[in-house]
């Protein structure tokens, strides 16, 4: 089992920045072999893929909606993944989730059903 806990969400003004963290525990001896992803879900909308990285963080994949503004990274020594979010917009308001795909390290999976462990989510609110 893998437990994921997100942190770093909050209220920020448009144009501001936040960095989300996702700490893994449990089967963390294999953390460095997982693909990690970030998704978000706004009220009344489907869960949306944002970014993913491979085991080292050296290969990444981004949704067009966040490319150039968001950066995914990871620190395998700390069993933690990050999402740096810059130039935030009101439409970025959502609950943000991290996810792990433990049976593959590819960052090119973008459907939520392709990830087998999820955090509980952290709220990000961007005011205009």
PDB file of C-alpha atoms in Angstrom:
ATOM      1  CA  UNK A   1       0.000   0.000   0.000  1.00  0.00           C
ATOM      2  CA  UNK A   2       1.039   3.562  -0.683  1.00  0.00           C
ATOM      3  CA  UNK A   3      -0.362   6.560   1.139  1.00  0.00           C
ATOM      4  CA  UNK A   4      -0.157   9.983  -0.453  1.00  0.00           C
ATOM      5  CA  UNK A   5      -0.726  13.250   1.398  1.00  0.00           C
ATOM      6  CA  UNK A   6      -0.892  16.585  -0.384  1.00  0.00           C
ATOM      7  CA  UNK A   7      -0.128  19.919   1.218  1.00  0.00           C
ATOM      8  CA  UNK A   8       0.521  23.489   0.193  1.00  0.00           C
ATOM      9  CA  UNK A   9      -2.874  24.503  -1.080  1.00  0.00           C
ATOM     10  CA  UNK A  10      -4.556  27.736  -0.087  1.00  0.00           C
ATOM     11  CA  UNK A  11      -5.885  31.072  -1.244  1.00  0.00           C
ATOM     12  CA  UNK A  12      -3.780  33.149  -3.618  1.00  0.00           C
ATOM     13  CA  UNK A  13      -4.397  36.176  -5.811  1.00  0.00           C
ATOM     14  CA  UNK A  14      -4.373  35.883  -9.568  1.00  0.00           C
ATOM     15  CA  UNK A  15      -0.821  36.043 -10.870  1.00  0.00           C
ATOM     16  CA  UNK A  16       0.569  34.487  -7.710  1.00  0.00           C
ATOM     17  CA  UNK A  17       2.324  31.200  -7.088  1.00  0.00           C
ATOM     18  CA  UNK A  18       1.919  28.117  -4.927  1.00  0.00           C
ATOM     19  CA  UNK A  19       3.938  24.966  -4.503  1.00  0.00           C
ATOM     20  CA  UNK A  20       2.074  21.775  -3.721  1.00  0.00           C
ATOM     21  CA  UNK A  21       3.785  18.827  -2.086  1.00  0.00           C
ATOM     22  CA  UNK A  22       2.821  15.163  -2.138  1.00  0.00           C
ATOM     23  CA  UNK A  23       4.445  13.004   0.533  1.00  0.00           C
ATOM     24  CA  UNK A  24       4.393   9.242   0.040  1.00  0.00           C
ATOM     25  CA  UNK A  25       4.496   6.686   2.803  1.00  0.00           C
ATOM     26  CA  UNK A  26       3.964   2.963   3.068  1.00  0.00           C
ATOM     27  CA  UNK A  27       5.633   1.129   0.221  1.00  0.00           C
ATOM     28  CA  UNK A  28       8.137   3.930  -0.184  1.00  0.00           C
ATOM     29  CA  UNK A  29      11.105   1.648  -0.828  1.00  0.00           C
ATOM     30  CA  UNK A  30       9.768   1.588  -4.395  1.00  0.00           C
ATOM     31  CA  UNK A  31       8.858   5.292  -4.622  1.00  0.00           C
ATOM     32  CA  UNK A  32      11.712   5.970  -7.013  1.00  0.00           C
ATOM     33  CA  UNK A  33      10.212   3.496  -9.479  1.00  0.00           C
ATOM     34  CA  UNK A  34       6.744   5.111  -9.640  1.00  0.00           C
ATOM     35  CA  UNK A  35       5.363   7.579 -12.103  1.00  0.00           C
ATOM     36  CA  UNK A  36       3.806  10.491 -10.229  1.00  0.00           C
ATOM     37  CA  UNK A  37       1.008  12.674 -11.503  1.00  0.00           C
ATOM     38  CA  UNK A  38      -1.052  15.697 -10.550  1.00  0.00           C
ATOM     39  CA  UNK A  39      -4.724  16.169 -11.352  1.00  0.00           C
ATOM     40  CA  UNK A  40      -7.378  18.673 -10.342  1.00  0.00           C
ATOM     41  CA  UNK A  41     -11.130  18.733 -10.105  1.00  0.00           C
ATOM     42  CA  UNK A  42     -13.287  21.837 -10.070  1.00  0.00           C
ATOM     43  CA  UNK A  43     -16.913  21.728  -8.881  1.00  0.00           C
ATOM     44  CA  UNK A  44     -19.165  20.176 -11.489  1.00  0.00           C
ATOM     45  CA  UNK A  45     -16.259  19.172 -13.711  1.00  0.00           C
ATOM     46  CA  UNK A  46     -14.388  15.968 -14.381  1.00  0.00           C
ATOM     47  CA  UNK A  47     -10.994  15.272 -12.905  1.00  0.00           C
ATOM     48  CA  UNK A  48      -8.374  16.821 -15.182  1.00  0.00           C
ATOM     49  CA  UNK A  49      -4.816  15.657 -15.827  1.00  0.00           C
ATOM     50  CA  UNK A  50      -2.206  18.355 -15.240  1.00  0.00           C
ATOM     51  CA  UNK A  51       1.283  16.871 -15.165  1.00  0.00           C
ATOM     52  CA  UNK A  52       3.252  13.685 -14.657  1.00  0.00           C
ATOM     53  CA  UNK A  53       6.877  12.674 -14.335  1.00  0.00           C
ATOM     54  CA  UNK A  54       8.827   9.454 -14.612  1.00  0.00           C
ATOM     55  CA  UNK A  55      10.847   7.819 -11.839  1.00  0.00           C
ATOM     56  CA  UNK A  56      13.655  10.353 -11.927  1.00  0.00           C
ATOM     57  CA  UNK A  57      11.676  13.446 -12.835  1.00  0.00           C
ATOM     58  CA  UNK A  58      13.757  13.693 -15.975  1.00  0.00           C
ATOM     59  CA  UNK A  59      10.835  12.961 -18.268  1.00  0.00           C
ATOM     60  CA  UNK A  60       7.703  15.024 -17.835  1.00  0.00           C
ATOM     61  CA  UNK A  61       4.353  15.503 -19.511  1.00  0.00           C
ATOM     62  CA  UNK A  62       1.962  18.445 -19.167  1.00  0.00           C
ATOM     63  CA  UNK A  63      -1.554  19.340 -20.144  1.00  0.00           C
ATOM     64  CA  UNK A  64      -1.747  22.250 -22.560  1.00  0.00           C
ATOM     65  CA  UNK A  65      -3.735  24.245 -20.015  1.00  0.00           C
ATOM     66  CA  UNK A  66      -0.784  24.427 -17.618  1.00  0.00           C
ATOM     67  CA  UNK A  67       2.253  24.038 -19.869  1.00  0.00           C
ATOM     68  CA  UNK A  68       4.725  26.825 -19.200  1.00  0.00           C
ATOM     69  CA  UNK A  69       3.076  27.765 -15.885  1.00  0.00           C
ATOM     70  CA  UNK A  70       3.258  24.564 -13.811  1.00  0.00           C
ATOM     71  CA  UNK A  71       6.309  22.411 -13.135  1.00  0.00           C
ATOM     72  CA  UNK A  72       6.308  18.896 -11.713  1.00  0.00           C
ATOM     73  CA  UNK A  73       9.328  17.594  -9.855  1.00  0.00           C
ATOM     74  CA  UNK A  74      10.242  14.984  -7.273  1.00  0.00           C
ATOM     75  CA  UNK A  75      12.780  14.277  -4.563  1.00  0.00           C
ATOM     76  CA  UNK A  76      13.138  10.526  -4.259  1.00  0.00           C
ATOM     77  CA  UNK A  77      15.277  10.854  -1.137  1.00  0.00           C
ATOM     78  CA  UNK A  78      12.299  12.513   0.566  1.00  0.00           C
ATOM     79  CA  UNK A  79       9.618  10.349  -1.114  1.00  0.00           C
ATOM     80  CA  UNK A  80       7.949  13.572  -2.191  1.00  0.00           C
ATOM     81  CA  UNK A  81       6.611  14.991  -5.427  1.00  0.00           C
ATOM     82  CA  UNK A  82       5.948  18.664  -6.070  1.00  0.00           C
ATOM     83  CA  UNK A  83       3.868  20.872  -8.320  1.00  0.00           C
ATOM     84  CA  UNK A  84       5.131  24.422  -8.680  1.00  0.00           C
ATOM     85  CA  UNK A  85       2.305  26.624  -9.943  1.00  0.00           C
ATOM     86  CA  UNK A  86       3.058  30.086 -11.286  1.00  0.00           C
ATOM     87  CA  UNK A  87       0.941  32.799 -12.875  1.00  0.00           C
ATOM     88  CA  UNK A  88      -2.182  31.356 -11.321  1.00  0.00           C
ATOM     89  CA  UNK A  89      -5.567  32.237 -12.774  1.00  0.00           C
ATOM     90  CA  UNK A  90      -9.055  32.131 -11.231  1.00  0.00           C
ATOM     91  CA  UNK A  91      -9.849  29.184 -13.515  1.00  0.00           C
ATOM     92  CA  UNK A  92      -7.116  27.208 -11.731  1.00  0.00           C
ATOM     93  CA  UNK A  93      -9.369  27.065  -8.669  1.00  0.00           C
ATOM     94  CA  UNK A  94      -9.969  23.394  -7.859  1.00  0.00           C
ATOM     95  CA  UNK A  95      -9.079  20.542  -5.542  1.00  0.00           C
ATOM     96  CA  UNK A  96      -5.634  19.288  -6.523  1.00  0.00           C
ATOM     97  CA  UNK A  97      -4.719  15.617  -6.225  1.00  0.00           C
ATOM     98  CA  UNK A  98      -1.460  13.757  -6.548  1.00  0.00           C
ATOM     99  CA  UNK A  99      -1.444  10.205  -7.821  1.00  0.00           C
ATOM    100  CA  UNK A 100       1.012   7.349  -8.189  1.00  0.00           C
ATOM    101  CA  UNK A 101       1.223   4.773 -10.927  1.00  0.00           C
ATOM    102  CA  UNK A 102       3.183   2.036  -9.234  1.00  0.00           C
ATOM    103  CA  UNK A 103       3.328  -0.465 -12.095  1.00  0.00           C
ATOM    104  CA  UNK A 104       4.903   1.863 -14.616  1.00  0.00           C
ATOM    105  CA  UNK A 105       7.258   4.794 -14.623  1.00  0.00           C
ATOM    106  CA  UNK A 106       6.012   6.383 -17.839  1.00  0.00           C
ATOM    107  CA  UNK A 107       4.746   9.975 -17.518  1.00  0.00           C
ATOM    108  CA  UNK A 108       2.524   9.614 -20.578  1.00  0.00           C
ATOM    109  CA  UNK A 109      -0.558   8.219 -18.871  1.00  0.00           C
ATOM    110  CA  UNK A 110      -3.163  10.959 -18.487  1.00  0.00           C
ATOM    111  CA  UNK A 111      -6.374   9.198 -17.452  1.00  0.00           C
ATOM    112  CA  UNK A 112      -7.209   9.069 -13.779  1.00  0.00           C
ATOM    113  CA  UNK A 113      -7.989   5.337 -13.998  1.00  0.00           C
ATOM    114  CA  UNK A 114      -4.397   4.714 -15.040  1.00  0.00           C
ATOM    115  CA  UNK A 115      -3.145   5.717 -11.582  1.00  0.00           C
ATOM    116  CA  UNK A 116      -3.646   3.328  -8.705  1.00  0.00           C
ATOM    117  CA  UNK A 117      -2.975   5.439  -5.601  1.00  0.00           C
ATOM    118  CA  UNK A 118      -4.399   8.865  -4.769  1.00  0.00           C
ATOM    119  CA  UNK A 119      -4.067  11.512  -2.117  1.00  0.00           C
ATOM    120  CA  UNK A 120      -7.027  13.127  -0.407  1.00  0.00           C
ATOM    121  CA  UNK A 121      -6.649  16.417  -2.267  1.00  0.00           C
ATOM    122  CA  UNK A 122      -5.795  19.986  -1.324  1.00  0.00           C
ATOM    123  CA  UNK A 123      -7.899  23.034  -2.175  1.00  0.00           C
ATOM    124  CA  UNK A 124      -6.417  25.789  -4.307  1.00  0.00           C
ATOM    125  CA  UNK A 125      -8.443  28.985  -4.646  1.00  0.00           C
ATOM    126  CA  UNK A 126      -7.303  31.790  -6.921  1.00  0.00           C
ATOM    127  CA  UNK A 127      -9.030  35.125  -6.431  1.00  0.00           C
ATOM    128  CA  UNK A 128      -9.362  37.695  -9.181  1.00  0.00           C
TER     129      UNK A 128
END
